[in-house]
PDB file of C-alpha atoms in Angstrom:
ATOM      1  CA  UNK G   1     -25.974 -18.235  50.573  1.00 49.00           C
ATOM      2  CA  UNK G   2     -27.246 -15.644  48.098  1.00 48.00           C
ATOM      3  CA  UNK G   3     -24.927 -13.354  46.146  1.00 48.00           C
ATOM      4  CA  UNK G   4     -26.594 -10.327  47.772  1.00 48.00           C
ATOM      5  CA  UNK G   5     -25.960 -11.740  51.269  1.00 45.00           C
ATOM      6  CA  UNK G   6     -22.308 -12.441  50.403  1.00 44.00           C
ATOM      7  CA  UNK G   7     -21.936  -8.889  49.136  1.00 44.00           C
ATOM      8  CA  UNK G   8     -23.337  -7.458  52.390  1.00 44.00           C
ATOM      9  CA  UNK G   9     -20.938  -9.626  54.390  1.00 39.00           C
ATOM     10  CA  UNK G  10     -17.983  -8.534  52.264  1.00 44.00           C
ATOM     11  CA  UNK G  11     -18.896  -4.876  52.754  1.00 43.00           C
ATOM     12  CA  UNK G  12     -19.078  -5.469  56.483  1.00 43.00           C
ATOM     13  CA  UNK G  13     -15.441  -6.585  56.506  1.00 45.00           C
ATOM     14  CA  UNK G  14     -15.655 -10.363  56.205  1.00 40.00           C
ATOM     15  CA  UNK G  15     -14.048 -12.569  53.563  1.00 38.00           C
ATOM     16  CA  UNK G  16     -15.530 -15.990  52.845  1.00 37.00           C
ATOM     17  CA  UNK G  17     -13.103 -18.653  51.649  1.00 37.00           C
ATOM     18  CA  UNK G  18     -14.704 -21.867  50.261  1.00 38.00           C
ATOM     19  CA  UNK G  19     -12.846 -25.142  50.802  1.00 34.00           C
ATOM     20  CA  UNK G  20     -14.641 -28.118  49.269  1.00 34.00           C
ATOM     21  CA  UNK G  21     -17.990 -28.198  51.103  1.00 32.00           C
ATOM     22  CA  UNK G  22     -16.890 -26.085  54.058  1.00 32.00           C
ATOM     23  CA  UNK G  23     -16.925 -22.301  54.356  1.00 32.00           C
ATOM     24  CA  UNK G  24     -14.375 -20.612  56.616  1.00 34.00           C
ATOM     25  CA  UNK G  25     -14.611 -16.918  57.509  1.00 32.00           C
ATOM     26  CA  UNK G  26     -11.698 -14.645  58.300  1.00 33.00           C
ATOM     27  CA  UNK G  27     -11.821 -11.015  59.364  1.00 32.00           C
ATOM     28  CA  UNK G  28      -9.827  -8.765  57.057  1.00 32.00           C
ATOM     29  CA  UNK G  29      -7.680  -7.639  59.977  1.00 30.00           C
ATOM     30  CA  UNK G  30      -6.557 -11.233  60.553  1.00 31.00           C
ATOM     31  CA  UNK G  31      -4.715 -11.685  57.233  1.00 31.00           C
ATOM     32  CA  UNK G  32      -1.002 -12.695  57.309  1.00 35.00           C
ATOM     33  CA  UNK G  33       1.762 -14.802  55.636  1.00 37.00           C
ATOM     34  CA  UNK G  34       2.312 -18.594  55.814  1.00 42.00           C
ATOM     35  CA  UNK G  35       2.737 -21.466  53.337  1.00 48.00           C
ATOM     36  CA  UNK G  36      -0.652 -22.938  52.532  1.00 53.00           C
ATOM     37  CA  UNK G  37      -1.440 -25.731  50.103  1.00 60.00           C
ATOM     38  CA  UNK G  38      -3.755 -28.711  50.590  1.00 64.00           C
ATOM     39  CA  UNK G  39      -1.052 -30.837  52.199  1.00 71.00           C
ATOM     40  CA  UNK G  40       0.025 -28.166  54.680  1.00 69.00           C
ATOM     41  CA  UNK G  41      -3.595 -27.259  55.485  1.00 71.00           C
ATOM     42  CA  UNK G  42      -4.380 -30.876  56.363  1.00 78.00           C
ATOM     43  CA  UNK G  43      -1.254 -31.037  58.528  1.00 79.00           C
ATOM     44  CA  UNK G  44      -2.235 -27.811  60.296  1.00 75.00           C
ATOM     45  CA  UNK G  45      -5.751 -29.116  61.029  1.00 81.00           C
ATOM     46  CA  UNK G  46      -4.347 -32.452  62.220  1.00 86.00           C
ATOM     47  CA  UNK G  47      -2.051 -30.588  64.627  1.00 85.00           C
ATOM     48  CA  UNK G  48      -4.990 -28.616  66.028  1.00 85.00           C
ATOM     49  CA  UNK G  49      -7.051 -31.795  66.416  1.00 87.00           C
ATOM     50  CA  UNK G  50      -4.171 -33.535  68.190  1.00 87.00           C
ATOM     51  CA  UNK G  51      -3.598 -30.594  70.537  1.00 85.00           C
ATOM     52  CA  UNK G  52      -0.141 -29.894  69.103  1.00 83.00           C
ATOM     53  CA  UNK G  53      -1.176 -26.442  67.902  1.00 81.00           C
ATOM     54  CA  UNK G  54      -3.445 -23.908  69.518  1.00 84.00           C
ATOM     55  CA  UNK G  55      -6.425 -22.429  67.714  1.00 79.00           C
ATOM     56  CA  UNK G  56      -4.823 -18.996  68.017  1.00 77.00           C
ATOM     57  CA  UNK G  57      -1.596 -20.169  66.366  1.00 75.00           C
ATOM     58  CA  UNK G  58      -3.573 -21.920  63.647  1.00 70.00           C
ATOM     59  CA  UNK G  59      -5.487 -18.719  62.953  1.00 67.00           C
ATOM     60  CA  UNK G  60      -2.167 -16.878  62.676  1.00 65.00           C
ATOM     61  CA  UNK G  61      -0.999 -19.436  60.102  1.00 62.00           C
ATOM     62  CA  UNK G  62      -4.088 -18.771  57.989  1.00 63.00           C
ATOM     63  CA  UNK G  63      -3.376 -15.098  57.569  1.00 58.00           C
ATOM     64  CA  UNK G  64      -3.451 -13.811  53.953  1.00 53.00           C
ATOM     65  CA  UNK G  65      -5.027 -17.078  52.814  1.00 62.00           C
ATOM     66  CA  UNK G  66      -7.446 -15.502  50.278  1.00 68.00           C
ATOM     67  CA  UNK G  67      -5.258 -12.729  48.801  1.00 64.00           C
ATOM     68  CA  UNK G  68      -2.890  -9.926  49.699  1.00 61.00           C
ATOM     69  CA  UNK G  69      -3.249  -6.371  48.427  1.00 58.00           C
ATOM     70  CA  UNK G  70       0.145  -4.776  47.684  1.00 61.00           C
ATOM     71  CA  UNK G  71      -1.324  -1.757  45.873  1.00 73.00           C
ATOM     72  CA  UNK G  72      -0.233  -2.711  42.339  1.00 66.00           C
ATOM     73  CA  UNK G  73      -1.286  -6.375  42.672  1.00 72.00           C
ATOM     74  CA  UNK G  74      -3.759  -8.562  44.528  1.00 68.00           C
ATOM     75  CA  UNK G  75      -1.662 -11.674  45.156  1.00 63.00           C
ATOM     76  CA  UNK G  76      -3.761 -14.842  45.089  1.00 65.00           C
ATOM     77  CA  UNK G  77      -2.297 -16.870  47.973  1.00 62.00           C
ATOM     78  CA  UNK G  78      -5.315 -19.190  47.863  1.00 64.00           C
ATOM     79  CA  UNK G  79      -4.469 -20.533  44.397  1.00 69.00           C
ATOM     80  CA  UNK G  80      -2.161 -23.336  45.592  1.00 71.00           C
ATOM     81  CA  UNK G  81      -4.954 -24.641  47.777  1.00 69.00           C
ATOM     82  CA  UNK G  82      -7.612 -24.161  45.111  1.00 74.00           C
ATOM     83  CA  UNK G  83      -5.742 -25.389  42.038  1.00 75.00           C
ATOM     84  CA  UNK G  84      -2.665 -27.253  43.274  1.00 72.00           C
ATOM     85  CA  UNK G  85      -0.123 -24.764  41.860  1.00 74.00           C
ATOM     86  CA  UNK G  86       0.717 -21.169  42.841  1.00 72.00           C
ATOM     87  CA  UNK G  87      -0.141 -18.050  40.906  1.00 79.00           C
ATOM     88  CA  UNK G  88       2.344 -17.490  38.066  1.00 81.00           C
ATOM     89  CA  UNK G  89       3.716 -13.983  37.509  1.00 88.00           C
ATOM     90  CA  UNK G  90       3.328 -12.666  33.953  1.00 90.00           C
ATOM     91  CA  UNK G  91       6.426 -10.511  33.644  1.00 89.00           C
ATOM     92  CA  UNK G  92       5.673  -8.645  30.423  1.00 91.00           C
ATOM     93  CA  UNK G  93       4.911  -4.938  31.017  1.00 91.00           C
ATOM     94  CA  UNK G  94       5.673  -5.260  34.744  1.00 91.00           C
ATOM     95  CA  UNK G  95       8.630  -3.396  36.199  1.00 91.00           C
ATOM     96  CA  UNK G  96      11.436  -5.311  37.887  1.00 92.00           C
ATOM     97  CA  UNK G  97      10.463  -3.690  41.197  1.00 91.00           C
ATOM     98  CA  UNK G  98       6.873  -4.899  40.835  1.00 93.00           C
ATOM     99  CA  UNK G  99       8.011  -8.445  40.062  1.00 92.00           C
ATOM    100  CA  UNK G 100      10.407  -8.425  43.015  1.00 92.00           C
ATOM    101  CA  UNK G 101       7.694  -7.097  45.324  1.00 89.00           C
ATOM    102  CA  UNK G 102       5.251  -9.832  44.311  1.00 88.00           C
ATOM    103  CA  UNK G 103       7.915 -12.540  44.627  1.00 87.00           C
ATOM    104  CA  UNK G 104       8.895 -11.365  48.111  1.00 85.00           C
ATOM    105  CA  UNK G 105       5.320 -11.876  49.302  1.00 82.00           C
ATOM    106  CA  UNK G 106       4.817 -15.155  47.442  1.00 78.00           C
ATOM    107  CA  UNK G 107       8.000 -16.828  48.660  1.00 80.00           C
ATOM    108  CA  UNK G 108       6.802 -16.542  52.261  1.00 77.00           C
ATOM    109  CA  UNK G 109       3.883 -18.781  51.339  1.00 77.00           C
ATOM    110  CA  UNK G 110       4.882 -20.800  48.278  1.00 78.00           C
ATOM    111  CA  UNK G 111       7.348 -23.561  47.539  1.00 84.00           C
ATOM    112  CA  UNK G 112       7.880 -22.422  43.944  1.00 87.00           C
ATOM    113  CA  UNK G 113       7.387 -19.206  41.989  1.00 90.00           C
ATOM    114  CA  UNK G 114       7.434 -18.905  38.193  1.00 89.00           C
ATOM    115  CA  UNK G 115       7.806 -15.683  36.225  1.00 95.00           C
ATOM    116  CA  UNK G 116       6.996 -15.832  32.502  1.00 92.00           C
ATOM    117  CA  UNK G 117       7.734 -13.428  29.647  1.00 94.00           C
ATOM    118  CA  UNK G 118      10.537 -11.599  31.397  1.00 94.00           C
ATOM    119  CA  UNK G 119      13.414 -10.110  29.412  1.00 92.00           C
ATOM    120  CA  UNK G 120      17.061 -10.476  30.332  1.00 92.00           C
ATOM    121  CA  UNK G 121      17.490  -6.955  31.709  1.00 92.00           C
ATOM    122  CA  UNK G 122      14.583  -7.340  34.141  1.00 93.00           C
ATOM    123  CA  UNK G 123      15.679 -10.867  34.987  1.00 94.00           C
ATOM    124  CA  UNK G 124      19.171  -9.694  35.994  1.00 94.00           C
ATOM    125  CA  UNK G 125      17.647  -7.379  38.614  1.00 94.00           C
ATOM    126  CA  UNK G 126      15.296 -10.057  39.915  1.00 94.00           C
ATOM    127  CA  UNK G 127      18.034 -12.694  40.179  1.00 94.00           C
ATOM    128  CA  UNK G 128      20.290 -10.208  41.999  1.00 92.00           C
ATOM    129  CA  UNK G 129      17.541  -9.949  44.638  1.00 93.00           C
ATOM    130  CA  UNK G 130      16.904 -13.717  44.769  1.00 92.00           C
ATOM    131  CA  UNK G 131      20.247 -15.541  44.349  1.00 90.00           C
ATOM    132  CA  UNK G 132      18.502 -18.943  44.269  1.00 91.00           C
ATOM    133  CA  UNK G 133      16.392 -17.893  41.292  1.00 93.00           C
ATOM    134  CA  UNK G 134      17.356 -19.220  37.856  1.00 94.00           C
ATOM    135  CA  UNK G 135      16.716 -17.335  34.626  1.00 96.00           C
ATOM    136  CA  UNK G 136      16.063 -19.527  31.597  1.00 95.00           C
ATOM    137  CA  UNK G 137      16.897 -17.177  28.753  1.00 94.00           C
ATOM    138  CA  UNK G 138      15.596 -19.453  25.999  1.00 93.00           C
ATOM    139  CA  UNK G 139      12.157 -19.670  27.663  1.00 94.00           C
ATOM    140  CA  UNK G 140      12.212 -16.118  29.096  1.00 94.00           C
ATOM    141  CA  UNK G 141      11.242 -17.555  32.471  1.00 95.00           C
ATOM    142  CA  UNK G 142      12.497 -17.276  36.045  1.00 95.00           C
ATOM    143  CA  UNK G 143      12.171 -20.241  38.390  1.00 94.00           C
ATOM    144  CA  UNK G 144      12.566 -19.813  42.145  1.00 93.00           C
ATOM    145  CA  UNK G 145      11.997 -22.952  44.192  1.00 89.00           C
ATOM    146  CA  UNK G 146      12.682 -24.022  47.756  1.00 87.00           C
ATOM    147  CA  UNK G 147      12.898 -27.769  47.126  1.00 84.00           C
ATOM    148  CA  UNK G 148      13.115 -30.251  44.294  1.00 88.00           C
ATOM    149  CA  UNK G 149       9.816 -30.732  42.492  1.00 87.00           C
ATOM    150  CA  UNK G 150       8.299 -34.202  43.032  1.00 88.00           C
ATOM    151  CA  UNK G 151       6.952 -36.009  39.973  1.00 91.00           C
ATOM    152  CA  UNK G 152       3.151 -35.902  40.014  1.00 89.00           C
ATOM    153  CA  UNK G 153       2.401 -36.710  36.383  1.00 90.00           C
ATOM    154  CA  UNK G 154       1.451 -40.250  35.428  1.00 93.00           C
ATOM    155  CA  UNK G 155       3.272 -40.354  32.109  1.00 95.00           C
ATOM    156  CA  UNK G 156       5.620 -38.434  29.830  1.00 96.00           C
ATOM    157  CA  UNK G 157       4.794 -35.123  28.183  1.00 98.00           C
ATOM    158  CA  UNK G 158       6.493 -34.735  24.816  1.00 98.00           C
ATOM    159  CA  UNK G 159       7.019 -31.209  23.477  1.00 98.00           C
ATOM    160  CA  UNK G 160       7.683 -30.918  19.736  1.00 97.00           C
ATOM    161  CA  UNK G 161       8.633 -27.828  17.752  1.00 96.00           C
ATOM    162  CA  UNK G 162       8.198 -27.558  13.994  1.00 95.00           C
ATOM    163  CA  UNK G 163      11.185 -25.252  13.524  1.00 94.00           C
ATOM    164  CA  UNK G 164      14.195 -23.951  15.404  1.00 96.00           C
ATOM    165  CA  UNK G 165      12.513 -20.532  15.519  1.00 95.00           C
ATOM    166  CA  UNK G 166       9.655 -22.075  17.497  1.00 96.00           C
ATOM    167  CA  UNK G 167      11.976 -23.360  20.237  1.00 96.00           C
ATOM    168  CA  UNK G 168      11.517 -20.435  22.701  1.00 95.00           C
ATOM    169  CA  UNK G 169       7.765 -21.123  22.919  1.00 97.00           C
ATOM    170  CA  UNK G 170       8.397 -24.867  23.112  1.00 97.00           C
ATOM    171  CA  UNK G 171      10.874 -24.275  25.948  1.00 97.00           C
ATOM    172  CA  UNK G 172       8.284 -22.217  27.832  1.00 97.00           C
ATOM    173  CA  UNK G 173       5.854 -25.137  27.569  1.00 97.00           C
ATOM    174  CA  UNK G 174       8.492 -27.685  28.553  1.00 97.00           C
ATOM    175  CA  UNK G 175       9.770 -25.764  31.583  1.00 97.00           C
ATOM    176  CA  UNK G 176       6.237 -25.066  32.823  1.00 96.00           C
ATOM    177  CA  UNK G 177       5.339 -28.750  32.664  1.00 96.00           C
ATOM    178  CA  UNK G 178       8.579 -29.728  34.410  1.00 95.00           C
ATOM    179  CA  UNK G 179       8.022 -27.280  37.258  1.00 93.00           C
ATOM    180  CA  UNK G 180       4.519 -28.685  37.716  1.00 92.00           C
ATOM    181  CA  UNK G 181       5.998 -32.119  38.394  1.00 93.00           C
ATOM    182  CA  UNK G 182       6.114 -33.937  35.057  1.00 96.00           C
ATOM    183  CA  UNK G 183       8.666 -35.945  33.139  1.00 96.00           C
ATOM    184  CA  UNK G 184       9.147 -34.026  29.893  1.00 97.00           C
ATOM    185  CA  UNK G 185      10.949 -34.905  26.662  1.00 97.00           C
ATOM    186  CA  UNK G 186      11.554 -32.481  23.794  1.00 96.00           C
ATOM    187  CA  UNK G 187      12.042 -32.828  20.059  1.00 96.00           C
ATOM    188  CA  UNK G 188      12.993 -29.757  18.008  1.00 96.00           C
ATOM    189  CA  UNK G 189      12.935 -28.826  14.315  1.00 95.00           C
ATOM    190  CA  UNK G 190      10.902 -31.688  12.832  1.00 95.00           C
ATOM    191  CA  UNK G 191       8.349 -29.717  10.795  1.00 93.00           C
ATOM    192  CA  UNK G 192       6.464 -30.729   7.687  1.00 93.00           C
ATOM    193  CA  UNK G 193       9.105 -29.332   5.301  1.00 91.00           C
ATOM    194  CA  UNK G 194      11.163 -32.415   6.209  1.00 92.00           C
ATOM    195  CA  UNK G 195       8.639 -34.844   7.622  1.00 91.00           C
ATOM    196  CA  UNK G 196      11.062 -37.791   7.659  1.00 92.00           C
ATOM    197  CA  UNK G 197      12.768 -36.112  10.647  1.00 94.00           C
ATOM    198  CA  UNK G 198       9.588 -36.535  12.700  1.00 94.00           C
ATOM    199  CA  UNK G 199       9.326 -40.271  12.020  1.00 94.00           C
ATOM    200  CA  UNK G 200      12.777 -40.825  13.505  1.00 92.00           C
ATOM    201  CA  UNK G 201      11.178 -40.041  16.904  1.00 96.00           C
ATOM    202  CA  UNK G 202       8.085 -42.212  16.467  1.00 94.00           C
ATOM    203  CA  UNK G 203       8.817 -44.460  19.463  1.00 95.00           C
ATOM    204  CA  UNK G 204       9.018 -41.470  21.812  1.00 96.00           C
ATOM    205  CA  UNK G 205       5.865 -39.975  20.312  1.00 96.00           C
ATOM    206  CA  UNK G 206       3.988 -43.258  20.727  1.00 95.00           C
ATOM    207  CA  UNK G 207       4.976 -43.447  24.417  1.00 94.00           C
ATOM    208  CA  UNK G 208       3.769 -39.931  25.277  1.00 96.00           C
ATOM    209  CA  UNK G 209       0.711 -39.466  27.474  1.00 96.00           C
ATOM    210  CA  UNK G 210       0.230 -35.891  26.211  1.00 97.00           C
ATOM    211  CA  UNK G 211       1.914 -34.029  23.351  1.00 98.00           C
ATOM    212  CA  UNK G 212       2.488 -30.307  22.942  1.00 98.00           C
ATOM    213  CA  UNK G 213       3.182 -29.382  19.304  1.00 98.00           C
ATOM    214  CA  UNK G 214       4.476 -25.889  18.550  1.00 98.00           C
ATOM    215  CA  UNK G 215       4.434 -24.497  15.010  1.00 96.00           C
ATOM    216  CA  UNK G 216       4.403 -21.238  13.106  1.00 95.00           C
ATOM    217  CA  UNK G 217       4.160 -20.611   9.339  1.00 93.00           C
ATOM    218  CA  UNK G 218       1.166 -22.660   8.137  1.00 92.00           C
ATOM    219  CA  UNK G 219       0.812 -24.503  11.471  1.00 94.00           C
ATOM    220  CA  UNK G 220       0.443 -27.979   9.935  1.00 95.00           C
ATOM    221  CA  UNK G 221       2.516 -30.103  12.313  1.00 96.00           C
ATOM    222  CA  UNK G 222      -0.065 -30.644  15.118  1.00 97.00           C
ATOM    223  CA  UNK G 223      -2.487 -32.273  12.666  1.00 96.00           C
ATOM    224  CA  UNK G 224       0.238 -34.602  11.417  1.00 96.00           C
ATOM    225  CA  UNK G 225       1.282 -35.626  14.947  1.00 96.00           C
ATOM    226  CA  UNK G 226      -2.328 -36.038  16.097  1.00 96.00           C
ATOM    227  CA  UNK G 227      -2.982 -38.344  13.156  1.00 94.00           C
ATOM    228  CA  UNK G 228      -0.231 -40.650  14.431  1.00 94.00           C
ATOM    229  CA  UNK G 229      -1.394 -41.104  18.040  1.00 95.00           C
ATOM    230  CA  UNK G 230      -4.410 -41.766  20.253  1.00 94.00           C
ATOM    231  CA  UNK G 231      -3.300 -39.202  22.811  1.00 95.00           C
ATOM    232  CA  UNK G 232      -4.342 -35.550  23.295  1.00 97.00           C
ATOM    233  CA  UNK G 233      -2.302 -33.066  21.271  1.00 98.00           C
ATOM    234  CA  UNK G 234      -2.126 -29.454  22.459  1.00 98.00           C
ATOM    235  CA  UNK G 235      -1.331 -27.231  19.498  1.00 98.00           C
ATOM    236  CA  UNK G 236       0.545 -23.971  20.014  1.00 98.00           C
ATOM    237  CA  UNK G 237       0.574 -21.491  17.123  1.00 97.00           C
ATOM    238  CA  UNK G 238       3.556 -19.153  17.094  1.00 97.00           C
ATOM    239  CA  UNK G 239       4.014 -15.723  15.595  1.00 96.00           C
ATOM    240  CA  UNK G 240       6.894 -17.044  13.462  1.00 93.00           C
ATOM    241  CA  UNK G 241       6.356 -16.540   9.730  1.00 91.00           C
ATOM    242  CA  UNK G 242       6.332 -14.163   6.781  1.00 93.00           C
ATOM    243  CA  UNK G 243       3.786 -11.411   6.108  1.00 91.00           C
ATOM    244  CA  UNK G 244       0.602 -13.394   5.516  1.00 91.00           C
ATOM    245  CA  UNK G 245       1.166 -15.383   8.706  1.00 92.00           C
ATOM    246  CA  UNK G 246      -0.350 -12.249  10.313  1.00 95.00           C
ATOM    247  CA  UNK G 247       1.625 -12.645  13.535  1.00 94.00           C
ATOM    248  CA  UNK G 248       0.487 -16.245  14.067  1.00 96.00           C
ATOM    249  CA  UNK G 249      -3.150 -15.914  12.991  1.00 97.00           C
ATOM    250  CA  UNK G 250      -2.615 -18.177   9.969  1.00 96.00           C
ATOM    251  CA  UNK G 251      -1.189 -20.939  12.162  1.00 96.00           C
ATOM    252  CA  UNK G 252      -3.950 -20.420  14.737  1.00 97.00           C
ATOM    253  CA  UNK G 253      -6.731 -20.707  12.147  1.00 97.00           C
ATOM    254  CA  UNK G 254      -5.110 -23.783  10.600  1.00 96.00           C
ATOM    255  CA  UNK G 255      -4.892 -25.519  13.965  1.00 97.00           C
ATOM    256  CA  UNK G 256      -8.481 -24.621  14.851  1.00 96.00           C
ATOM    257  CA  UNK G 257      -9.518 -26.211  11.542  1.00 95.00           C
ATOM    258  CA  UNK G 258      -7.511 -29.390  12.079  1.00 94.00           C
ATOM    259  CA  UNK G 259      -9.177 -32.523  10.743  1.00 91.00           C
ATOM    260  CA  UNK G 260      -7.455 -34.564  13.477  1.00 93.00           C
ATOM    261  CA  UNK G 261     -10.065 -34.804  16.218  1.00 92.00           C
ATOM    262  CA  UNK G 262      -7.615 -35.089  19.127  1.00 95.00           C
ATOM    263  CA  UNK G 263      -6.199 -31.560  18.707  1.00 97.00           C
ATOM    264  CA  UNK G 264      -6.914 -28.713  21.149  1.00 97.00           C
ATOM    265  CA  UNK G 265      -5.472 -25.245  20.566  1.00 97.00           C
ATOM    266  CA  UNK G 266      -4.127 -22.554  22.889  1.00 97.00           C
ATOM    267  CA  UNK G 267      -3.472 -18.916  22.064  1.00 97.00           C
ATOM    268  CA  UNK G 268      -0.647 -17.622  19.875  1.00 97.00           C
ATOM    269  CA  UNK G 269       2.784 -18.021  21.524  1.00 97.00           C
ATOM    270  CA  UNK G 270       1.156 -19.385  24.706  1.00 96.00           C
ATOM    271  CA  UNK G 271       3.719 -22.025  25.621  1.00 97.00           C
ATOM    272  CA  UNK G 272       2.943 -21.525  29.300  1.00 95.00           C
ATOM    273  CA  UNK G 273      -0.750 -22.295  28.814  1.00 96.00           C
ATOM    274  CA  UNK G 274       0.070 -25.406  26.800  1.00 97.00           C
ATOM    275  CA  UNK G 275       2.510 -26.702  29.416  1.00 97.00           C
ATOM    276  CA  UNK G 276       0.024 -26.026  32.202  1.00 95.00           C
ATOM    277  CA  UNK G 277      -2.836 -27.809  30.415  1.00 96.00           C
ATOM    278  CA  UNK G 278      -0.600 -30.740  29.484  1.00 97.00           C
ATOM    279  CA  UNK G 279       0.337 -31.086  33.150  1.00 95.00           C
ATOM    280  CA  UNK G 280      -3.304 -31.120  34.237  1.00 94.00           C
ATOM    281  CA  UNK G 281      -4.133 -33.811  31.667  1.00 96.00           C
ATOM    282  CA  UNK G 282      -1.110 -35.853  32.721  1.00 96.00           C
ATOM    283  CA  UNK G 283      -2.423 -36.084  36.299  1.00 92.00           C
ATOM    284  CA  UNK G 284      -5.759 -37.646  35.313  1.00 88.00           C
TER     285      UNK G 284
END
């Protein structure tokens, strides 16, 4: 189907939702709210095939599958089905009311909701609205889940921080990976200024399937760790450092120029992105 044809169909009030090799169409007036990931979609289709569920009821369950417009956000309800994990709410610069409004819509459909980069004042308001939500102050994250998270990762993700000041970003990476169904171990404050501290954890490092290494200042630790292992190392530069660290740019450039070939780099202070990517690698 050409892009021009799809555009005409969208303007005529139809939304096309691709699922593997099949294309389903839903009228915009049919959108609604139900949990939908790959497992639940298969169960729904099995129930229709077995005559346990009518076509009309199945259509009702597929409401709001692509996205939901709540004025200040277009909530991507299709992401669990498309990527295996729900949309994550970036809390920075959002009001508490906006975060609450998005969470209210998501929790109808999702089994877990994460909010990143949310300060304590905003978090207090959100948690007062959702008593089952937990605020992790060290990671600046809120976790709201309906059930325990099953382990989906094949191995252990090890998160390492160079300094104590890097721990908040390391915690963001660790918590993200945990909530995506991974066994995670953490090691803190083992940077290159006292490298003997790192070697005390060599057995754990050797057993890791993926490593996330968080460092500020000169950003040297990921190269050192990557030189010790045959596993992927995700380097996270932090904005920790004195003037010429330039808010993490020095660490970022150092990591991008690593001579250890098994290093990949995420953006400055992006613990969430590192934890997410580590989780994806750990499922392969």
